[in-house]
Amino acid sequence: MPRGDRWLGGGLVLAALGWVWLVQTQIPDPGTTPGPRGFPRLFGVVLAALGGWIIAVPSLPAPAPERRPDGRSDRHELAGAGGAFGVLVLYAFLLERTGFLIATPAIVVAAMVGLLRLRHWLSILSLAAGLTLGVWTIFEALGTPLPRGTWIGW
Amino acid sequence: MIAEALSLPAIVATAAGSIVGLVFGAIPGLTFSTALALMMPFTFGMEPVPAIAMLLAVYSGGMTGGAVSAVLLGIPGTPSAAATIFDGYRLAQRGEAGLALGASVLASAFGGLFSLAVMMLLVEQVASLAIRFGPAEIFALVLFGLSTICGLAEGSLVRGLVAGVLGLMIMTIGLDEIDGVARLTFGTIQLQQGVNILVAMIALFAIPQVIATFAQARDGRVSAPAWAGAIRTELPWRRLRGQWWLMVRSSGIGTIVGAIPGTGGPVASFLAYDHARRFSRRPEEYGQGALGGIVAPEAANNAVMGGALIPMLSLGIPGDPATAVILGGLLIHGLQPGPLFIQNNVDLVHALYLTIVVSWIVIVLVQLWGIRLFVRVLRVPPHLLGVCILVLCAVGSYAIRNAVFDVYLMAVLGLFGYGLQRLRIPLAPVVLGLVLGPTLEQQYRTALILSEGSHRIFLESPFAVAMFALTAAIVGWQIWSAVRARRASA
């Protein structure tokens, strides 16, 4: 059995047990049948069973992912994942505090310089300004509100 | 009144509604239900025909527009366009975005007009059939829809099932609609509304793709646009010729699903996609850029409109949130849909039919003209497009409920989707679980409430029994096929 499968199956079983425990302890039971706990609990049990299945029955070998001998692709992919997540969380934070008009160009510059390591300032600033104004114009024209910051209010 | 449908104000209102719907549908996060709510005040001062025509046009345009971002960016503009991504986005990546968009708009128009024809000819029959669909029947139909997971599992049935269950689990978070109990919200008020399906779809479809693009850019592997060659923008008439019968079948699925209250476009499009793949001579091409994988969901989700209008006009029951807003529009103009509505308002109803035809003409013309413009997005280098998509994902997630919380939620779900991809767990079944989960649970529990806890209700309906048997047969067949394939490759 591939070692990764055993880890995946074990992880799923643990996650499912944790889920079922949360369902039992966090969701009130008004005494109806099947009640608000019924389906979440059923899904948790099915997930645990599937995790057990993955542990018990070995899967067929998957095609090897494209990798460089020095492992750069894998490292860069994880860095890309962490970076994109960080940028999104930072963007959400800035949207709430400074509003769309400040948060968007700031985050575009941060993503292009920090994540993509670009240094062509003209294209960086053009994209930041163009994207911000483009999205703002469309949303304003459609009458859909964009976030205004609690610090600045733009 | 029929002449009023072809008057200048009605045509202008229809064209404006179609274009607004298209724009809202095409931008992830801006749904056509929002567009309908925003357009409603504009109709207050209008005559009934142009007013209702505008709302109906927003509905048709919005449903069609969802496919534009699905094909070009791999993000569904509306939940109904999620199934279009599987093949539409693949075609776009192969430089055939024009073909994918052309097929999508023609299939959409076909589906919309097909359901209109059904509405005109069989309104009473379909309404009486739809009204017989109680919670037991809808539960059986949705359970059958879940068997689609087997087809979306991308090679590993068990991993597909894991994905489907994860999607079902995510949708149980939030306020339980039947008992009014908070489920796994941990005291967070924002989570009481649950995980919005479009936020989850944006996260699962777009974020893993953006991460891959960023990783490639850091690796120095991306410097040119994803598709640097000529992008084909010709109309796919010749290739669509082989798809007519599939369009008819998918439109039929969409019309019937649309007529059943509580289902809607996403359910119809997944059922039609699975039907197309299952009955295709080359099912292995589905997910790799098969034209049928675009035609079937698009014909079905647009046919939902006519189907949903049947119970709305003939019974006064809205089939989905969009028709609920349109029903509101009718009531504001002093029109009360119900059993005698069509009989008492023959001219008005015929005028509305005509305006739907006009709206489809506008939609097809605008979309076909726009294809050359839309496909230019593929000329943008992927890493720059990735930055734009990241901003659009965040703004789109915010716009759905005007909540920054949804942007955080989208980031977390995006990372979750990326993790699943790395573990070789397919994302499509997760989306299917998200789409079908709430209806599945709600209808099952409603059925049990109606039967006072007796499961006999599920066995008393011949339709439900037939659906259960079909589901069991499909799942059994898929398991048998998987076992056979494993033995052959062992």
Coordinates of C-alpha atoms in Angstrom, one line a residue, chain B:
Chain B
M1 CA -51.1 43.6 -25.5
I2 CA -49.2 41.4 -27.8
A3 CA -48.3 44.5 -29.8
E4 CA -47.0 46.0 -26.6
A5 CA -44.4 43.2 -26.4
L6 CA -42.9 44.5 -29.6
S7 CA -43.2 48.2 -28.7
L8 CA -40.0 50.3 -28.3
P9 CA -40.2 50.5 -24.5
A10 CA -40.7 46.8 -24.2
I11 CA -37.8 46.0 -26.6
V12 CA -35.5 48.5 -24.8
A13 CA -36.4 47.1 -21.4
T14 CA -35.8 43.6 -22.6
A15 CA -32.5 44.4 -24.2
A16 CA -31.4 46.3 -21.1
G17 CA -32.5 43.5 -18.8
S18 CA -30.7 40.9 -21.0
I19 CA -27.4 42.9 -20.9
V20 CA -27.5 43.6 -17.2
G21 CA -28.3 39.9 -16.6
L22 CA -25.3 38.9 -18.8
V23 CA -22.9 41.2 -17.0
F24 CA -24.1 40.1 -13.5
G25 CA -24.0 36.5 -14.5
A26 CA -20.5 36.8 -16.0
I27 CA -18.9 38.4 -12.9
P28 CA -18.3 35.8 -10.1
G29 CA -20.1 37.0 -7.0
L30 CA -22.7 39.1 -8.7
T31 CA -25.7 36.7 -9.2
F32 CA -28.7 37.4 -11.3
S33 CA -30.9 37.1 -8.2
T34 CA -29.1 40.3 -7.0
A35 CA -29.5 41.8 -10.5
L36 CA -33.3 41.1 -10.3
A37 CA -33.5 42.7 -6.9
L38 CA -31.6 45.7 -8.1
M39 CA -33.6 46.1 -11.3
M40 CA -37.0 45.8 -9.5
P41 CA -37.3 49.5 -8.5
F42 CA -36.7 50.5 -12.2
T43 CA -39.9 48.6 -13.1
F44 CA -42.2 50.4 -10.7
G45 CA -43.0 53.2 -13.1
M46 CA -43.3 50.9 -16.2
E47 CA -46.3 49.3 -17.8
P48 CA -46.7 45.6 -16.8
V49 CA -45.4 44.1 -20.1
P50 CA -42.1 46.0 -20.3
A51 CA -41.6 45.7 -16.5
I52 CA -42.0 41.9 -16.4
A53 CA -40.2 41.6 -19.7
M54 CA -37.2 43.3 -18.1
L55 CA -37.2 41.0 -15.1
L56 CA -37.5 37.9 -17.3
A57 CA -34.7 39.1 -19.5
V58 CA -32.4 39.7 -16.5
Y59 CA -33.1 36.0 -15.5
S60 CA -32.3 34.6 -19.0
G61 CA -29.2 36.8 -19.4
G62 CA -27.9 36.0 -16.0
M63 CA -28.2 32.3 -16.4
T64 CA -26.3 32.5 -19.7
G65 CA -23.7 34.9 -18.5
G66 CA -22.5 32.5 -15.8
A67 CA -20.8 30.4 -18.5
V68 CA -18.5 33.2 -19.7
S69 CA -16.3 33.2 -16.6
A70 CA -16.7 29.4 -16.2
V71 CA -15.1 28.9 -19.7
L72 CA -12.5 31.7 -19.6
L73 CA -11.4 31.8 -15.9
G74 CA -12.6 28.4 -14.6
I75 CA -14.8 30.2 -12.0
P76 CA -18.6 29.8 -12.2
G77 CA -20.3 33.1 -12.6
T78 CA -23.4 31.5 -11.1
P79 CA -23.8 28.1 -9.3
S80 CA -25.6 26.8 -12.3
A81 CA -22.5 27.2 -14.5
A82 CA -20.3 25.0 -12.2
A83 CA -20.8 21.9 -14.4
T84 CA -19.8 23.9 -17.5
I85 CA -16.2 24.4 -16.1
F86 CA -15.2 20.7 -16.5
D87 CA -15.1 20.8 -20.2
G88 CA -15.5 24.5 -21.1
Y89 CA -12.3 25.6 -19.2
R90 CA -10.4 22.7 -20.8
L91 CA -11.4 23.8 -24.2
A92 CA -10.4 27.4 -23.5
Q93 CA -7.0 26.2 -22.3
R94 CA -6.6 24.4 -25.7
G95 CA -7.3 27.7 -27.5
E96 CA -10.9 26.8 -28.3
A97 CA -12.5 29.3 -26.0
G98 CA -14.5 30.7 -29.0
L99 CA -15.9 27.3 -29.7
A100 CA -16.8 26.7 -26.0
L101 CA -18.5 30.1 -25.6
G102 CA -20.3 29.7 -29.0
A103 CA -21.5 26.3 -28.0
S104 CA -22.6 27.5 -24.6
V105 CA -24.6 30.5 -25.9
L106 CA -26.3 28.4 -28.6
A107 CA -27.1 25.6 -26.2
S108 CA -28.4 28.1 -23.7
A109 CA -30.7 29.7 -26.3
F110 CA -31.9 26.3 -27.4
G111 CA -32.6 25.3 -23.8
G112 CA -34.4 28.6 -23.0
L113 CA -36.6 28.4 -26.1
F114 CA -37.3 24.7 -25.7
S115 CA -38.6 25.3 -22.2
L116 CA -40.6 28.3 -23.5
A117 CA -42.2 26.0 -26.1
V118 CA -43.0 23.4 -23.4
M119 CA -44.4 26.2 -21.2
M120 CA -46.7 27.4 -24.1
L121 CA -47.9 23.9 -25.1
L122 CA -47.9 21.8 -21.9
V123 CA -48.3 24.3 -19.1
E124 CA -51.2 22.5 -17.4
Q125 CA -49.7 19.0 -17.8
V126 CA -46.3 20.0 -16.5
A127 CA -47.8 22.0 -13.6
S128 CA -50.0 19.0 -12.6
L129 CA -46.9 16.7 -12.8
A130 CA -44.7 19.1 -10.8
I131 CA -47.3 19.6 -8.1
R132 CA -47.2 15.8 -7.4
F133 CA -43.5 16.1 -6.5
G134 CA -43.5 16.0 -2.8
P135 CA -40.4 15.9 -0.5
A136 CA -40.1 12.1 -0.9
E137 CA -39.9 12.4 -4.7
I138 CA -37.5 15.4 -4.6
F139 CA -35.3 13.5 -2.1
A140 CA -35.2 10.5 -4.4
L141 CA -34.3 12.7 -7.4
V142 CA -31.5 14.5 -5.5
L143 CA -30.1 11.2 -4.3
F144 CA -30.1 10.1 -7.9
G145 CA -28.2 13.3 -8.7
L146 CA -25.6 12.4 -6.0
S147 CA -24.9 9.2 -7.9
T148 CA -23.2 11.5 -10.4
I149 CA -20.3 11.6 -8.0
C150 CA -19.3 8.2 -9.4
G151 CA -18.8 9.8 -12.8
L152 CA -16.9 12.8 -11.5
A153 CA -14.5 10.8 -9.4
E154 CA -11.6 11.0 -11.9
G155 CA -10.4 7.5 -11.7
S156 CA -10.7 6.7 -7.9
L157 CA -14.3 6.0 -6.8
V158 CA -13.4 6.0 -3.1
R159 CA -11.6 9.4 -3.4
G160 CA -14.6 10.8 -5.3
L161 CA -16.9 9.6 -2.5
V162 CA -14.7 11.2 0.1
A163 CA -14.9 14.5 -1.9
G164 CA -18.7 14.2 -2.2
V165 CA -19.1 13.6 1.6
L166 CA -16.8 16.5 2.4
G167 CA -19.0 18.8 0.3
L168 CA -22.1 17.5 2.0
M169 CA -20.5 18.1 5.4
I170 CA -19.6 21.7 4.6
M171 CA -23.2 22.5 3.8
T172 CA -24.5 21.3 7.1
I173 CA -22.7 24.2 8.8
G174 CA -25.0 27.1 9.8
L175 CA -28.5 27.5 11.0
D176 CA -30.6 24.4 10.6
E177 CA -33.6 25.6 8.6
I178 CA -36.0 23.0 10.0
D179 CA -35.3 23.2 13.8
G180 CA -33.7 26.6 13.8
V181 CA -30.7 25.3 15.6
A182 CA -27.1 26.6 15.0
R183 CA -24.9 23.8 13.7
L184 CA -21.1 24.0 14.2
T185 CA -21.1 27.8 14.1
F186 CA -19.0 28.1 17.4
G187 CA -21.0 31.2 18.4
T188 CA -20.1 33.0 15.2
I189 CA -23.0 35.1 13.9
Q190 CA -21.6 35.1 10.3
L191 CA -21.5 31.4 10.2
Q192 CA -25.2 31.1 11.1
Q193 CA -26.0 31.9 7.4
G194 CA -23.9 28.9 6.5
V195 CA -21.3 28.6 3.8
N196 CA -22.5 30.4 0.7
I197 CA -22.4 28.0 -2.2
L198 CA -20.9 30.6 -4.6
V199 CA -18.2 31.5 -2.1
A200 CA -17.3 27.8 -1.8
M201 CA -17.3 27.4 -5.6
I202 CA -15.1 30.5 -6.2
A203 CA -12.7 29.2 -3.6
L204 CA -12.6 25.6 -4.8
F205 CA -12.4 26.3 -8.5
A206 CA -10.3 29.5 -8.6
I207 CA -7.8 29.4 -5.7
P208 CA -6.0 26.1 -6.4
Q209 CA -5.6 27.3 -10.0
V210 CA -4.2 30.7 -8.9
I211 CA -1.8 28.9 -6.5
A212 CA -0.6 26.7 -9.4
T213 CA 0.0 29.7 -11.6
F214 CA 1.9 31.6 -8.9
A215 CA 4.0 28.5 -8.2
Q216 CA 4.8 28.2 -11.9
A217 CA 5.7 31.9 -12.1
R218 CA 8.1 31.5 -9.1
D219 CA 9.6 28.5 -10.8
G220 CA 10.2 30.6 -13.9
R221 CA 8.1 28.3 -16.0
V222 CA 5.5 30.9 -17.2
S223 CA 6.4 33.8 -19.3
A224 CA 3.9 33.7 -22.1
P225 CA 0.1 33.7 -22.1
A226 CA -1.6 30.3 -21.5
W227 CA -2.6 30.3 -25.2
A228 CA -0.4 32.2 -27.5
G229 CA -1.7 30.8 -30.7
A230 CA -4.7 31.8 -32.7
I231 CA -7.9 31.6 -30.6
R232 CA -10.7 30.1 -32.7
T233 CA -13.8 32.3 -32.6
E234 CA -15.9 30.8 -35.4
L235 CA -19.3 29.5 -34.6
P236 CA -19.5 25.8 -33.9
W237 CA -22.5 25.1 -36.2
R238 CA -20.8 22.0 -37.8
R239 CA -19.7 20.5 -34.6
L240 CA -23.0 21.3 -32.9
R241 CA -24.8 19.3 -35.5
G242 CA -24.1 16.1 -33.6
Q243 CA -25.3 17.6 -30.4
W244 CA -29.0 18.4 -31.2
W245 CA -30.4 15.3 -29.7
L246 CA -28.4 15.8 -26.5
M247 CA -29.6 19.4 -26.4
V248 CA -33.2 18.2 -26.6
R249 CA -32.7 15.7 -23.8
S250 CA -30.8 18.1 -21.6
S251 CA -33.5 20.8 -22.2
G252 CA -36.1 18.3 -21.2
I253 CA -34.2 17.5 -18.0
G254 CA -33.9 21.2 -17.2
T255 CA -37.5 22.0 -17.9
I256 CA -38.8 19.2 -15.6
V257 CA -36.2 20.0 -12.8
G258 CA -37.1 23.7 -13.1
A259 CA -40.8 22.9 -12.7
I260 CA -40.1 21.2 -9.4
P261 CA -40.0 23.8 -6.6
G262 CA -36.9 23.6 -4.5
T263 CA -34.5 22.2 -7.1
G264 CA -33.1 24.7 -9.7
G265 CA -30.3 25.3 -12.2
P266 CA -27.4 23.7 -10.4
V267 CA -29.2 20.4 -9.9
A268 CA -30.4 20.4 -13.5
S269 CA -27.0 21.1 -14.9
F270 CA -25.3 18.3 -13.0
L271 CA -28.0 15.8 -13.9
A272 CA -27.7 16.8 -17.5
Y273 CA -23.9 16.6 -17.5
D274 CA -24.0 13.1 -16.0
H275 CA -26.7 12.1 -18.4
A276 CA -24.5 13.3 -21.3
R277 CA -21.4 11.5 -20.1
R278 CA -23.2 8.3 -19.3
F279 CA -24.9 8.1 -22.7
S280 CA -21.9 9.3 -24.7
R281 CA -20.1 7.0 -27.1
R282 CA -16.9 8.5 -25.8
P283 CA -17.4 9.1 -22.1
E284 CA -13.6 9.2 -21.5
E285 CA -13.6 12.6 -23.3
Y286 CA -15.8 14.2 -20.7
G287 CA -13.7 16.4 -18.4
Q288 CA -11.1 16.7 -21.2
G289 CA -13.0 19.3 -23.3
A290 CA -16.0 17.4 -24.7
L291 CA -18.5 19.6 -26.5
G292 CA -21.3 17.6 -24.9
G293 CA -20.0 18.6 -21.5
I294 CA -20.8 22.2 -22.3
V295 CA -24.0 21.8 -24.3
A296 CA -25.7 19.5 -21.8
P297 CA -25.4 21.7 -18.6
E298 CA -26.0 24.9 -20.5
A299 CA -29.1 23.7 -22.3
A300 CA -30.4 22.3 -19.0
N301 CA -29.7 25.3 -16.7
N302 CA -31.3 27.7 -19.2
A303 CA -34.3 25.4 -19.7
V304 CA -34.9 25.6 -15.9
M305 CA -36.2 29.1 -16.5
G306 CA -39.2 28.0 -18.5
G307 CA -39.8 25.1 -16.2
A308 CA -39.7 27.3 -13.1
L309 CA -42.1 29.8 -14.7
I310 CA -44.7 27.0 -15.1
P311 CA -45.6 26.5 -11.4
M312 CA -45.1 30.2 -10.9
L313 CA -47.7 31.3 -13.5
S314 CA -50.1 28.4 -13.2
L315 CA -49.9 27.8 -9.4
G316 CA -48.3 30.9 -7.9
I317 CA -45.4 28.8 -6.6
P318 CA -41.9 30.1 -7.4
G319 CA -39.5 27.3 -8.4
D320 CA -36.3 29.2 -7.3
P321 CA -35.2 32.5 -5.7
A322 CA -35.1 34.3 -9.1
T323 CA -38.7 33.4 -9.9
A324 CA -39.7 34.4 -6.4
V325 CA -38.4 37.9 -7.2
I326 CA -40.3 37.9 -10.6
L327 CA -43.4 36.8 -8.7
G328 CA -42.9 39.8 -6.5
G329 CA -42.7 42.0 -9.7
L330 CA -46.0 40.5 -11.0
L331 CA -47.7 41.2 -7.6
I332 CA -46.4 44.8 -7.6
H333 CA -48.1 45.3 -10.9
G334 CA -51.4 44.0 -9.6
L335 CA -51.0 40.6 -11.3
Q336 CA -51.8 37.6 -9.1
P337 CA -50.4 34.3 -10.6
G338 CA -52.5 31.2 -9.7
P339 CA -54.7 28.5 -11.3
L340 CA -56.8 31.0 -13.3
F341 CA -54.0 33.4 -14.2
I342 CA -53.2 32.1 -17.7
Q343 CA -56.9 31.8 -18.6
N344 CA -57.8 35.3 -17.4
N345 CA -54.7 37.0 -18.8
V346 CA -54.2 35.2 -22.2
D347 CA -52.9 38.3 -24.0
L348 CA -50.5 39.3 -21.2
V349 CA -49.1 35.8 -21.0
H350 CA -48.6 35.6 -24.8
A351 CA -46.9 39.0 -24.7
L352 CA -44.5 37.7 -22.0
Y353 CA -43.8 34.6 -24.2
L354 CA -42.9 37.0 -27.0
T355 CA -40.6 39.1 -24.8
I356 CA -38.7 36.0 -23.8
V357 CA -38.1 35.3 -27.5
V358 CA -36.9 38.8 -27.9
S359 CA -34.6 38.5 -24.9
W360 CA -33.0 35.4 -26.3
I361 CA -32.4 37.1 -29.7
V362 CA -30.6 40.0 -27.8
I363 CA -28.6 37.5 -25.7
V364 CA -27.4 35.5 -28.6
L365 CA -26.5 38.6 -30.6
V366 CA -24.6 40.2 -27.7
Q367 CA -22.8 37.0 -26.7
L368 CA -21.8 36.1 -30.2
W369 CA -20.6 39.6 -30.9
G370 CA -18.8 39.6 -27.6
I371 CA -16.9 36.3 -28.1
R372 CA -14.0 38.0 -30.0
L373 CA -13.8 40.5 -27.1
F374 CA -14.1 38.0 -24.3
V375 CA -11.4 35.6 -25.5
R376 CA -8.8 38.4 -25.3
V377 CA -8.6 37.6 -21.6
L378 CA -6.6 34.5 -22.6
R379 CA -3.9 36.7 -24.1
V380 CA -3.1 38.1 -20.6
P381 CA 0.0 36.3 -19.1
P382 CA -1.3 33.8 -16.6
H383 CA 0.6 35.2 -13.6
L384 CA -0.9 38.7 -14.2
L385 CA -4.3 37.0 -14.8
G386 CA -3.8 35.2 -11.5
V387 CA -3.5 38.5 -9.6
C388 CA -6.6 39.8 -11.3
I389 CA -8.5 36.6 -10.4
L390 CA -7.4 36.8 -6.8
V391 CA -8.8 40.3 -6.6
L392 CA -12.0 39.3 -8.4
C393 CA -12.4 36.2 -6.1
A394 CA -12.2 38.4 -3.0
V395 CA -14.5 41.2 -4.3
G396 CA -16.9 38.6 -5.7
S397 CA -17.1 36.7 -2.4
Y398 CA -17.6 40.0 -0.5
A399 CA -20.4 41.1 -2.9
I400 CA -22.6 38.1 -2.4
R401 CA -23.6 39.0 1.2
N402 CA -21.6 42.3 1.7
A403 CA -19.5 40.5 4.3
V404 CA -15.7 40.6 4.6
F405 CA -16.1 37.4 6.6
D406 CA -16.9 35.6 3.3
V407 CA -13.5 36.7 1.9
Y408 CA -11.8 35.0 4.9
L409 CA -14.0 32.0 4.4
M410 CA -13.1 31.9 0.7
A411 CA -9.4 32.0 1.5
V412 CA -9.7 29.1 4.0
L413 CA -11.8 27.0 1.6
G414 CA -9.4 27.8 -1.3
L415 CA -6.5 26.4 0.8
F416 CA -8.7 23.4 1.7
G417 CA -9.3 22.8 -2.0
Y418 CA -5.6 23.1 -2.8
G419 CA -4.9 20.6 0.0
L420 CA -7.5 18.2 -1.5
Q421 CA -5.9 18.5 -4.9
R422 CA -2.5 17.6 -3.6
L423 CA -4.1 14.5 -1.9
R424 CA -5.5 13.6 -5.3
I425 CA -9.1 14.1 -4.1
P426 CA -11.1 15.5 -7.0
L427 CA -12.9 18.8 -6.5
A428 CA -15.9 18.3 -8.7
P429 CA -17.7 15.9 -6.3
V430 CA -17.1 18.4 -3.5
V431 CA -19.1 20.9 -5.5
L432 CA -21.8 18.4 -6.2
G433 CA -22.1 17.7 -2.5
L434 CA -22.4 21.5 -1.9
V435 CA -25.1 21.8 -4.5
L436 CA -27.2 18.9 -3.5
G437 CA -26.6 18.6 0.2
P438 CA -29.0 21.2 1.6
T439 CA -31.9 20.0 -0.6
L440 CA -31.2 16.3 0.2
E441 CA -31.4 16.9 3.9
Q442 CA -34.2 19.3 3.9
Q443 CA -36.5 17.2 1.7
Y444 CA -35.7 14.0 3.7
R445 CA -36.6 15.6 7.0
T446 CA -39.7 17.3 5.6
A447 CA -40.8 14.0 4.2
L448 CA -40.4 12.4 7.6
I449 CA -42.2 15.2 9.3
L450 CA -45.1 14.7 6.9
S451 CA -45.2 11.0 7.5
E452 CA -44.8 11.4 11.3
G453 CA -41.5 9.6 11.2
S454 CA -42.4 6.7 8.9
H455 CA -40.0 5.8 6.1
R456 CA -42.9 4.2 4.2
I457 CA -43.5 7.6 2.6
F458 CA -40.4 6.9 0.4
L459 CA -41.8 3.6 -0.7
E460 CA -45.3 4.7 -1.4
S461 CA -44.3 6.9 -4.3
P462 CA -43.6 4.9 -7.6
F463 CA -41.4 7.7 -8.8
A464 CA -39.3 7.7 -5.7
V465 CA -39.0 3.9 -5.8
A466 CA -37.9 4.0 -9.4
M467 CA -35.3 6.7 -8.6
F468 CA -33.9 4.6 -5.7
A469 CA -33.6 1.6 -7.9
L470 CA -31.9 3.6 -10.6
T471 CA -29.5 5.1 -8.1
A472 CA -28.7 1.6 -6.7
A473 CA -28.2 0.2 -10.2
I474 CA -25.8 3.1 -11.2
V475 CA -23.8 2.9 -8.0
G476 CA -23.6 -0.9 -8.2
W477 CA -22.5 -0.7 -11.8
Q478 CA -19.8 1.9 -11.0
I479 CA -18.4 -0.2 -8.2
W480 CA -18.4 -3.3 -10.4
S481 CA -16.6 -1.3 -13.1
A482 CA -14.0 0.0 -10.6
V483 CA -13.3 -3.5 -9.3
R484 CA -13.0 -4.9 -12.9
A485 CA -10.6 -2.0 -13.8
R486 CA -8.5 -2.7 -10.7
R487 CA -8.3 -6.4 -11.5
A488 CA -7.3 -5.7 -15.1
S489 CA -4.5 -3.3 -14.1
A490 CA -3.3 -5.4 -11.2

